[in-house]
Coordinates of C-alpha atoms and ligand atoms in Angstrom, one line a residue:
X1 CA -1.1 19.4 -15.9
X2 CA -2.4 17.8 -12.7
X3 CA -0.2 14.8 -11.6
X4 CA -1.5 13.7 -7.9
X5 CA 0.0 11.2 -6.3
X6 CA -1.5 9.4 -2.8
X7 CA 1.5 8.2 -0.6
X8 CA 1.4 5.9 2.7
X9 CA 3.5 8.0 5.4
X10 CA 4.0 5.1 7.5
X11 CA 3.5 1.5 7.6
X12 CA 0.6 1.3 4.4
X13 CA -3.2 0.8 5.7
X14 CA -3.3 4.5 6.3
X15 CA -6.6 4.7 4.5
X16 CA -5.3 5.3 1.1
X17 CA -8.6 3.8 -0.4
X18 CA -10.7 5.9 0.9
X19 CA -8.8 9.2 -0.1
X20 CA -8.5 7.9 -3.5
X21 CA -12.0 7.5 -3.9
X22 CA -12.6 11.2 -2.4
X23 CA -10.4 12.6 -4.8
X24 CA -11.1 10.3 -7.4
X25 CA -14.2 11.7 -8.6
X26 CA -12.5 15.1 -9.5
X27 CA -10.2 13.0 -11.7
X28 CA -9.6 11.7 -15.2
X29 CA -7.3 8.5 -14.4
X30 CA -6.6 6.4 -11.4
X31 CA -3.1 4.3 -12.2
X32 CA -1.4 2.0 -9.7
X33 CA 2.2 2.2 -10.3
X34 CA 3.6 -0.3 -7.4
X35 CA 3.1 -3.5 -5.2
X36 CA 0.2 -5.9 -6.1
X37 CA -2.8 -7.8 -4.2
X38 CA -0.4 -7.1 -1.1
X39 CA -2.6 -4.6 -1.0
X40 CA -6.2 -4.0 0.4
X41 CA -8.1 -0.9 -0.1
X42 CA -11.3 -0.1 1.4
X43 CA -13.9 2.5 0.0
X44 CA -17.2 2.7 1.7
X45 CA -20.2 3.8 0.4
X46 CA -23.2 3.9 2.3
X47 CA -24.1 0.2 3.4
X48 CA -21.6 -0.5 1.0
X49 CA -17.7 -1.8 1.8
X50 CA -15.7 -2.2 -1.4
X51 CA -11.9 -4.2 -0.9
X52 CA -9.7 -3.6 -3.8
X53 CA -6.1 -5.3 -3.7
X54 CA -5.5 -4.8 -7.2
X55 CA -8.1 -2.8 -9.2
X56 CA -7.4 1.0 -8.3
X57 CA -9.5 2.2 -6.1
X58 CA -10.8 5.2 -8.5
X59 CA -13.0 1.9 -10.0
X60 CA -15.3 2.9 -7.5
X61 CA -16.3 6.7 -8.8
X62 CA -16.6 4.8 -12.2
X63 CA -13.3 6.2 -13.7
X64 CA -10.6 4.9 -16.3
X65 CA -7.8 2.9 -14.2
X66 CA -4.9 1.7 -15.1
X67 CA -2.0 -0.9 -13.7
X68 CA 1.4 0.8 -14.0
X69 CA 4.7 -1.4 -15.0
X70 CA 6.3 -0.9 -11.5
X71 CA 2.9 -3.1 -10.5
X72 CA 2.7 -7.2 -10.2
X73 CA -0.2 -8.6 -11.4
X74 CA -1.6 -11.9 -10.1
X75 CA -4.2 -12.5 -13.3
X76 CA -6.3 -14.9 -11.2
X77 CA -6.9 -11.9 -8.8
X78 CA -7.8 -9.6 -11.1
X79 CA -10.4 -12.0 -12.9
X80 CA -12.1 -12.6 -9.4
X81 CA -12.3 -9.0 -8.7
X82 CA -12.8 -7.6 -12.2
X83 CA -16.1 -10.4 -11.6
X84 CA -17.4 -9.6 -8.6
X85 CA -16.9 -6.0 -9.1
X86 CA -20.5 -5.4 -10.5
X87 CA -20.5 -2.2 -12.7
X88 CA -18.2 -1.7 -16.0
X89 CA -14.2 -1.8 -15.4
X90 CA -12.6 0.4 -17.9
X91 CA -8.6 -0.9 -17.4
X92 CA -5.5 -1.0 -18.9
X93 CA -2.9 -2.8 -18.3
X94 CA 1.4 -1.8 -19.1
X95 CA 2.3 -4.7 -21.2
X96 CA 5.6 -4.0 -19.0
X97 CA 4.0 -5.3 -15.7
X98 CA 5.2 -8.7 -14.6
X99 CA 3.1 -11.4 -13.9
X100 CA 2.6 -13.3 -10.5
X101 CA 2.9 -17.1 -11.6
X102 CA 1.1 -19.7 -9.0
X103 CA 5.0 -20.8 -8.0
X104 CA 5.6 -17.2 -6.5
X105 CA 3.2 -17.9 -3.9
X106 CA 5.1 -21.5 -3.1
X107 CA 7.9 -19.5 -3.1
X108 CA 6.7 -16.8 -1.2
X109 CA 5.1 -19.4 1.5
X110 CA 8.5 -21.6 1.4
X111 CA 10.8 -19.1 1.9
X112 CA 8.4 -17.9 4.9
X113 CA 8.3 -20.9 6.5
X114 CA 12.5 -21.8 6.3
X115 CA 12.9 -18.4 7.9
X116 CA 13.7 -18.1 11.7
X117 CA 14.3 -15.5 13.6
X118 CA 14.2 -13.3 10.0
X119 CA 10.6 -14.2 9.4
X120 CA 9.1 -11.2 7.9
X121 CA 5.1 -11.7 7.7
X122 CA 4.6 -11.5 4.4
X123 CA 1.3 -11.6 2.8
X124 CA 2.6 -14.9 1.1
X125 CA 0.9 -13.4 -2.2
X126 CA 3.8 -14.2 -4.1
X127 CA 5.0 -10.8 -4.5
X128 CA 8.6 -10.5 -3.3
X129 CA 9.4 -13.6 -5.6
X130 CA 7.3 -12.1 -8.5
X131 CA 10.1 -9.0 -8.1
X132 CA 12.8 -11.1 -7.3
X133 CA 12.4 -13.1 -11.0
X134 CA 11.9 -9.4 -12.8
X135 CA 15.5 -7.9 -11.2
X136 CA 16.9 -11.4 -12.1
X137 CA 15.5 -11.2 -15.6
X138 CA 13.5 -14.5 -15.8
X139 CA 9.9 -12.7 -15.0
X140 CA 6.9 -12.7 -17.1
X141 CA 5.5 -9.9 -18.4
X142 CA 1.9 -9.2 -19.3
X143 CA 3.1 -8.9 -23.2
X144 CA 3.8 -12.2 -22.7
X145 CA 0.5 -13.5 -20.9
X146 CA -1.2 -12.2 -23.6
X147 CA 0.8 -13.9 -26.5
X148 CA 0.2 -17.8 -26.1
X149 CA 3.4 -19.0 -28.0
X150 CA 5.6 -16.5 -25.9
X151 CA 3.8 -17.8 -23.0
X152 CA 4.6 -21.1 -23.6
X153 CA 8.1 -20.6 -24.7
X154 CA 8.8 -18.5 -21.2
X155 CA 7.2 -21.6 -19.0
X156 CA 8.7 -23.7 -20.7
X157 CA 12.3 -22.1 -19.7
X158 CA 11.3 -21.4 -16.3
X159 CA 9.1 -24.7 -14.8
X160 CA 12.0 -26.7 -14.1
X161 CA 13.7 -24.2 -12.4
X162 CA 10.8 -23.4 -10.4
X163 CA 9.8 -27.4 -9.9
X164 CA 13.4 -28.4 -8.6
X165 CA 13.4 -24.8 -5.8
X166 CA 9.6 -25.7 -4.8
X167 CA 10.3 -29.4 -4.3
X168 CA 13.9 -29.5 -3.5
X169 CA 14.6 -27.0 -1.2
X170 CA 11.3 -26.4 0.1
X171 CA 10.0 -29.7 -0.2
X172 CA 6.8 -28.5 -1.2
X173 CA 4.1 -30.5 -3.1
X174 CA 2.9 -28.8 -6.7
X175 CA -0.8 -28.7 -7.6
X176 CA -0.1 -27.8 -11.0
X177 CA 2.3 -29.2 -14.2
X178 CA 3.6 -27.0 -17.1
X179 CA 0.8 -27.6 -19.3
X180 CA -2.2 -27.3 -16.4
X181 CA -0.3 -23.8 -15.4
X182 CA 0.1 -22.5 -19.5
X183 CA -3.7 -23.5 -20.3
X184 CA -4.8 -21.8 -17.2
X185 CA -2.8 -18.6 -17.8
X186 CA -3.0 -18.4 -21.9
X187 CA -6.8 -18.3 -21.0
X188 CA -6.5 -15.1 -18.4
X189 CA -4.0 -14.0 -21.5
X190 CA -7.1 -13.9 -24.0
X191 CA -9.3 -12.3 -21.3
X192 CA -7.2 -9.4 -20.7
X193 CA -5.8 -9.2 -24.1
X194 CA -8.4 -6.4 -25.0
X195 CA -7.1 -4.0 -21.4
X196 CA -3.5 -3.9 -23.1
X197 CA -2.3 0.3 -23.0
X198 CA 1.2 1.3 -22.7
X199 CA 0.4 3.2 -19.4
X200 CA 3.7 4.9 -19.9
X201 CA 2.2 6.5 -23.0
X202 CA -1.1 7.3 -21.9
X203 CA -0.2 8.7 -18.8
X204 CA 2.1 11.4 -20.2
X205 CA -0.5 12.0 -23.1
X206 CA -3.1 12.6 -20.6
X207 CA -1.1 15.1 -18.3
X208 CA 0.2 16.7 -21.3
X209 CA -4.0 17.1 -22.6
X210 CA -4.4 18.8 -18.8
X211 CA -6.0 15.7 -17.9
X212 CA -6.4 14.8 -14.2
X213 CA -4.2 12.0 -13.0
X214 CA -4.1 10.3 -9.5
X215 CA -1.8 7.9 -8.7
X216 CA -2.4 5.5 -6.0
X217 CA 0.1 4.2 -3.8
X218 CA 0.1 1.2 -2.2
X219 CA 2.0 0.2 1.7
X220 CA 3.8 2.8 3.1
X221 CA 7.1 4.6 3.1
X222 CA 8.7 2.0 6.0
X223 CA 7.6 -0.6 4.0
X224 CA 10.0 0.6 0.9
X225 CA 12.3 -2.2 -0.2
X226 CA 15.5 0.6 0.5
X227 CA 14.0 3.2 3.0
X228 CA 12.3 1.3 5.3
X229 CA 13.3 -1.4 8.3
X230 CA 14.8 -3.8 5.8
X231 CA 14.3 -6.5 6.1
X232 CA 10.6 -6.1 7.2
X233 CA 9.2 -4.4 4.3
X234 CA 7.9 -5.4 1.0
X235 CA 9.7 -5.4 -2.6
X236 CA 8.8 -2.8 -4.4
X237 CA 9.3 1.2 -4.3
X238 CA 6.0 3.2 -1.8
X239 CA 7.7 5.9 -1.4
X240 CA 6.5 9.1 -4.0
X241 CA 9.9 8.5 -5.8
X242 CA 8.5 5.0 -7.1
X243 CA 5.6 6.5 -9.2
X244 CA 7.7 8.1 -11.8
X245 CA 10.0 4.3 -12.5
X246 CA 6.4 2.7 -12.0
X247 CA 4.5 4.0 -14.4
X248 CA 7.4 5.3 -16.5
X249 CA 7.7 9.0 -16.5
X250 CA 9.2 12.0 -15.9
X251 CA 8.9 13.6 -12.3
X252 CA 8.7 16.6 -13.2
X253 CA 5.0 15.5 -13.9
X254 CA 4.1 15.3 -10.7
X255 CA 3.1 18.8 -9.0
X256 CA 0.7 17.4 -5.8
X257 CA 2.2 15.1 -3.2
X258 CA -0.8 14.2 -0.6
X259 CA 0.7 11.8 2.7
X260 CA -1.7 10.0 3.8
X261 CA -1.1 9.8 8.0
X262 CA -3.1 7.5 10.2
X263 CA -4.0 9.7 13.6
X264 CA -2.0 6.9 15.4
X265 CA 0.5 4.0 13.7
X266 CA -0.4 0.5 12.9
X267 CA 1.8 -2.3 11.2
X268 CA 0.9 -5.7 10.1
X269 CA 3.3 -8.1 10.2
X270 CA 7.3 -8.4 12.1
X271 CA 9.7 -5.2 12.7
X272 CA 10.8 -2.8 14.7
X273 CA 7.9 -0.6 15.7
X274 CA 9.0 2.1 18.7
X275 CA 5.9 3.4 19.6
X276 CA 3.7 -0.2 20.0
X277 CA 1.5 -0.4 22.7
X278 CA 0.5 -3.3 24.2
X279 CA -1.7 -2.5 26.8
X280 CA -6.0 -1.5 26.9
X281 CA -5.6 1.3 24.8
X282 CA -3.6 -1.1 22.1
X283 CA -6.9 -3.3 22.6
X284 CA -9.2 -0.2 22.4
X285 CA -7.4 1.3 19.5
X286 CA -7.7 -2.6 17.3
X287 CA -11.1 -3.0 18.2
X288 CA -12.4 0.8 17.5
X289 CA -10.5 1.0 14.7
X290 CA -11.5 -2.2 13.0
X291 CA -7.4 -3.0 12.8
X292 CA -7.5 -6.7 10.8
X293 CA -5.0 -6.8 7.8
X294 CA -7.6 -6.4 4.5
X295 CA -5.9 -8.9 2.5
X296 CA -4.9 -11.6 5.5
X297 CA -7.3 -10.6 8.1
X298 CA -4.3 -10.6 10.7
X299 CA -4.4 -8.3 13.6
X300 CA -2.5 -5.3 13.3
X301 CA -0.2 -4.2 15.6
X302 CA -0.7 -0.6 17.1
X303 CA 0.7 2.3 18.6
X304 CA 0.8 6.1 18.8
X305 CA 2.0 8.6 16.0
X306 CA 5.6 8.4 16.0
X307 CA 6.6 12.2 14.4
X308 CA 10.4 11.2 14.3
X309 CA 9.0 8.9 11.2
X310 CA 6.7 11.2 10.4
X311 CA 9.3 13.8 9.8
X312 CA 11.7 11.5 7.9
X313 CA 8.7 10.4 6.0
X314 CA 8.3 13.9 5.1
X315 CA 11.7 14.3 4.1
X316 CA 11.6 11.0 1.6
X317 CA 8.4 11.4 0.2
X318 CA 8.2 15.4 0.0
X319 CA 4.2 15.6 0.9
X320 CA 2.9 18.8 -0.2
X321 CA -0.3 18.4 1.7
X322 CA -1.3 16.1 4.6
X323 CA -4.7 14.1 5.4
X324 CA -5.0 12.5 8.8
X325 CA -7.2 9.3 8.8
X326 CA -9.1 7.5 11.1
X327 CA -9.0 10.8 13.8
X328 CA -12.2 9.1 15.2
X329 CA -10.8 6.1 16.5
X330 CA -8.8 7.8 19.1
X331 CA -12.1 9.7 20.2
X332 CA -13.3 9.3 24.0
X333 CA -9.6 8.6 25.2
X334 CA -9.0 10.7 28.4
X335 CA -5.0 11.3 26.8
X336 CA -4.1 10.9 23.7
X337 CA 0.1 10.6 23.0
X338 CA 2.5 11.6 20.4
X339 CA 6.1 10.8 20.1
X340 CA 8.6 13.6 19.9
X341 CA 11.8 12.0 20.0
X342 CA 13.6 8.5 20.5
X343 CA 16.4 8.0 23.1
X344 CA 19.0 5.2 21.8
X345 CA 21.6 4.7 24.3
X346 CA 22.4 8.3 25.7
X347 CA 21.5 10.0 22.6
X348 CA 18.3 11.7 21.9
X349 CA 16.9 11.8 18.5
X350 CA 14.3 13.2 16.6
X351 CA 14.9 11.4 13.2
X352 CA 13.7 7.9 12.3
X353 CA 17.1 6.1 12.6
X354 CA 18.2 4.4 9.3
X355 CA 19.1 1.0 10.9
X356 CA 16.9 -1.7 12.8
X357 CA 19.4 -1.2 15.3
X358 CA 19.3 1.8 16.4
X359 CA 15.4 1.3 16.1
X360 CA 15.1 -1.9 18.2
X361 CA 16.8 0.2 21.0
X362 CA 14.8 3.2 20.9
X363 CA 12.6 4.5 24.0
X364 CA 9.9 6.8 22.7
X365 CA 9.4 10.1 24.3
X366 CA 5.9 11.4 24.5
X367 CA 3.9 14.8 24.5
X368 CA 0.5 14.3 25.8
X369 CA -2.5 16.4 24.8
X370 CA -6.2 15.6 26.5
X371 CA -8.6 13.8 24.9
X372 CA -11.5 15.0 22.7
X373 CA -14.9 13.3 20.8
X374 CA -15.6 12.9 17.3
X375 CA -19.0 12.4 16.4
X376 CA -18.3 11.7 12.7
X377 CA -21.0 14.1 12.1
X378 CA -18.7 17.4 11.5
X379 CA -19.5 19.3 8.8
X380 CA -16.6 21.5 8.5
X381 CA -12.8 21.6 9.9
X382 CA -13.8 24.6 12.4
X383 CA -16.6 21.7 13.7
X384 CA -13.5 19.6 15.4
X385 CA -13.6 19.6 19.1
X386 CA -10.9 22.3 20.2
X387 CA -8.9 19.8 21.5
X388 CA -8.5 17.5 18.8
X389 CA -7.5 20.9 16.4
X390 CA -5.0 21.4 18.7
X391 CA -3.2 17.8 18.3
X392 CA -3.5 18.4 14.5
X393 CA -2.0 21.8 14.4
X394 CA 0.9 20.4 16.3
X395 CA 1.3 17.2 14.2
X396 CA 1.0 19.8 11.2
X397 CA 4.0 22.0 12.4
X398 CA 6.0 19.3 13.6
X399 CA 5.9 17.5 10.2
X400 CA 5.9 20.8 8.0
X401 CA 2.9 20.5 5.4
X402 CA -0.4 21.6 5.7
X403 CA -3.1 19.7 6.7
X404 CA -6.2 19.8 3.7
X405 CA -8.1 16.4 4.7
X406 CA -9.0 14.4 7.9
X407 CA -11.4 11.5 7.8
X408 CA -13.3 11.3 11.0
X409 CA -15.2 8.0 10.0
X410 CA -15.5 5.3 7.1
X411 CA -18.0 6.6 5.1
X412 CA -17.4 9.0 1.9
X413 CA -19.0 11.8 3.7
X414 CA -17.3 11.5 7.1
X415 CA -14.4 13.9 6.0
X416 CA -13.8 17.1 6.7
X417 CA -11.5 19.5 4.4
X418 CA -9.2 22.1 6.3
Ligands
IMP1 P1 4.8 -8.7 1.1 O1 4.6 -7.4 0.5 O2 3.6 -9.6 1.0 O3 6.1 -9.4 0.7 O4 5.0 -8.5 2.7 C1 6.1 -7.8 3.3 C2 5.7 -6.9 4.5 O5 4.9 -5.9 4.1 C3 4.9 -7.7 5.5 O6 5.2 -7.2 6.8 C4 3.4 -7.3 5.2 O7 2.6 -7.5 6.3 C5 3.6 -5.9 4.7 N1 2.6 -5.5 3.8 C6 2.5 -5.8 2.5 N2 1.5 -5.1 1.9 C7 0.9 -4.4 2.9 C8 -0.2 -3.5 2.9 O8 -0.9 -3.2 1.9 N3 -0.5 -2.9 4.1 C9 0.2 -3.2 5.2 N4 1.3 -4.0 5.2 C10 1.6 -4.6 4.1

C-alpha cells in the first residue's frame, strides 16, 4: 500500500505541480481531494508550460486522475481545460463533490467588494460560497449535475434565494435566469456523466490492490480554513489531515507525507505575513522567481523562510520527507536570510503564533548564511554549491524531516534527489 500525499507547507504556490508531475510518473492514481480552480499548478516540460487549476496535475504523465468529494468543481472550468488539454483525460469524478454554480462567483465577488478592512483577496472563483452552501446543506452535488430532473428540482429551490442575495444585498446585475443557468449546467451534466467513480471506493480498492496513490494538495497549511491566519485563508481543509475527509478514507492509508517548502515564502492575497520584504531583494525575488498568482495573475507578496511556521507546519501536517522548491531563485544573492524566531512584545517565540494578533506584532529574527549559485544544471544533491547545502541542512534540522527533493529550476529535469 502506497498512499502519498503532496502538502503546501506554507502559503500554497510552493510548486506542488511540479512535484506531482515528478512523482507522478511512478504512480498509479493522482486524486485531488480539496479546494478547486483556486488553484494553479504549473508542470513544465521542455518548451512546454502546462496550468492546471482543476485537473490533477498527474494528467500530465498520462495517468488516471480523479476529483475527490472534499473538492469543488466549477464544470465550466473543467470543460475548458478537459478541451484544451490535448491528449486523452482518463477522470473520475466523486458523485459527492459539490458543484460551483455561476452565483458563487457573484457571491464570491459581492461579499469581496462589501468587505472593508476584512477584505481577504480571494480568488473570487466562487469557492468559499460553493463551501458555504455544502456546510449549510443547500449545495449541489455532481450526482445531481448529472441527473437533469434532480438538477432542475435543486435550482429550482435555490434561484430565488440566490436572486434576492445577488441583487438585494449586493446589488448586483445577473447575466443568467433559472432556465439559461439549468440548460447550460444539465449539458456539462451529460458531458461528464460518463467520469462518474465513487473515488471513495476506488481509492481504497486501489491501495488495498498495492496500487500507487498520490494525492495532490492544493494552497497551503496557512491557508487551512481552521489552522491558518483566519480570516485570510481559503474554505476548505490543505493541511495532510484533509485528504482522508476529502476523498473519504481511512488515514491509516496514508504511509508518505512529502511538504512541499518554497526556499523563501510567498503569499497572494491580504494577511499577516512576518517575514515580508519590501525592499530590492522583494523586487529581485518576484521578478527571478516569476511570483504572479497562476489563476489571477496578481503579484505575490514575498519574503524569507519563516521556520517558526515551518516548524508548526511540521507539527500539523506531520511531513515525513521534505522538498525545497524554487532553491534557484535566491541564487547570486550576496546573504541569503532565515527566520529563527518571532519577538511579540517582550516575548521571544519560536512557534507560529495561533492568532493574527500575536502575528501582526511579531518582529522576525534572522540567521544569515552567505550566498551561493545555482546553475540549474546539477546533476546530483552533492553537485549543490557548499553553501547552499549548508542552508538546507539547517532548514532540514530545524524543521525535523529529511530533505529527499530540491527543484533548482522549472523544468522536469532541473531537480535534484538528496
Ligand atoms: P479563495 O480560496 O479564492 O477563497 O481565496 C482565499 C485566500 O486564499 C486568498 O488569499 C487567496 O489568494 C488564497 N488562495 C487561494 N487559492 C490559492 C492558491 O492556490 N495559491 C495561493 N493562494 C491561494
Amino acid at each position: 500500500m502506497t498512499g502519498t500525499v503532496v502538502i503546501g507547507s506554507q502559503f500554497g504556490d510552493e510548486g506542488k505541480g511540479k512535484v506531482t508531475d515528478f512523482y507522478g510518473k511512478n504512480t498509479d492514481l493522482v486524486v485531488r481531494y480539496q479546494g478547486g480552480n483556486n488553484a494553479g499548478h504549473t508542470v513544465v516540460i521542455g518548451d512546454q508550460v502546462l496550468k492546471f487549476h482543476l485537473l490533477p496535475s498527474g494528467v500530465a504523465q498520462g495517468k488516471r486522475i480523479l476529483i475527490g468529494a472534499g473538492v469543488v468543481l466549477d464544470p465550466r472550468v473543467l470543460k475548458k481545460e478537459v478541451e484544451e488539454f490535448k491528449e486523452k483525460v482518463d477522470l473520475g469524478i466523486d458523485p459527492r463533490t459539490h458543484i460551483i454554480m455561476p452565483w458563487h462567483n457573484l457571491e464570491d465577488e459581492g461579499r469581496e467588494d462589501s468587505r472593508g478592512k476584512t477584505k481577504i483577496g480571494t480568488t473570487k472563483r466562487g469557492i468559499g460560497p460553493a463551501y458555504a452552501d455544502k456546510a449549510q446543506r443547500v449545495g449541489i452535488r455532481f450526482e445531481d449535475l448529472v441527473d437533469k430532473n434532480r438538477l432542475a428540482e435543486k435550482i429550482r429551490d435555490i434561484f430565488p434565494v440566490k436572486k434576492a442575495i445577488l441583487e438585494k444585498v449586493y446589488d448586483l446585475k445577473l447575466p443568467f435566469n433559472e432556465n439559461s443557468v439549468l440548460e447550460e449546467y444539465s449539458k456539462l451534466g451529460e458531458l461528464f456523466r460518463p467520469m462518474l467513480s465513487d473515488v471513495s471506493l476506488e481509492v481504497c480498492t486501489a491501495l488495498d490492490d498495492e496500487k500507487r496513490v498520490l494525492f495532490e494538495g492544493a494552497q497551503g497549511t496557512f491557508l487551512d480554513n481552521d489552522f491558518g491566519t483566519y480570516p485570510f485563508v481559503t474554505s476548505s481543509h490543505p493541511i495532510s489531515g484533509g485528504v482522508s475527509t476529502g476523498v473519504g478514507m481511512p488515514l491509516n492509508k496514508i504511509n508518505r507525507i512529502i511538504g512541499i517548502v518554497k526556499a523563501y515564502t510567498t503569499r497572494v492575497g491580504f494577511g499577516p505575513f512576518p517575514t515580508e520584504l519590501n525592499d530590492e531583494i522583494g523586487t529581485h525575488l518576484v521578478e527571478t522567481g516569476k511570483e504572479f498568482g497562476t489563476t489571477t495573475g496578481r503579484k505575490r507578496r514575498v519574503g524569507w523562510l519563516d521556520l517558526p511556521m515551518m516548524k508548526t507546519s511540521m507539527r500539523l501536517n506531520g511531513f515525513s520527507e521534505i522538498a525545497i522548491t524554487k532553491l534557484d531563485v535566491l541564487s547570486g544573492l550576496e546573504k541569503v536570510k532565515v527566520c529563527t524566531s518571532y519577538n511579540v512584545g517582550d516575548k521571544k517565540i519560536d512557534l507560529f503564533p495561533y492568532s493574527n494578533k500575536g502575528l501582526e506584532n511579531a518582529v522576525a529574527n534572522y540567521k544569515e548564511f552567505d550566498g551561493f549559485t545555482i546553475t540549474g544544471k546539477e546533476k546530483n544533491y552533492s553537485d549543490l554549491d557548499e553553501n547552499a547545502k549548508k542552508y538546507l541542512d539547517f532548514i532540514e534540522k530545524e524543521i525535523g524531516a529529511p530533505i529527499k527533493l530540491v527543484s533548482i529550476g522549472p523544468g522536469r529535469e532541473e531537480t535534484v534527489l538528496k
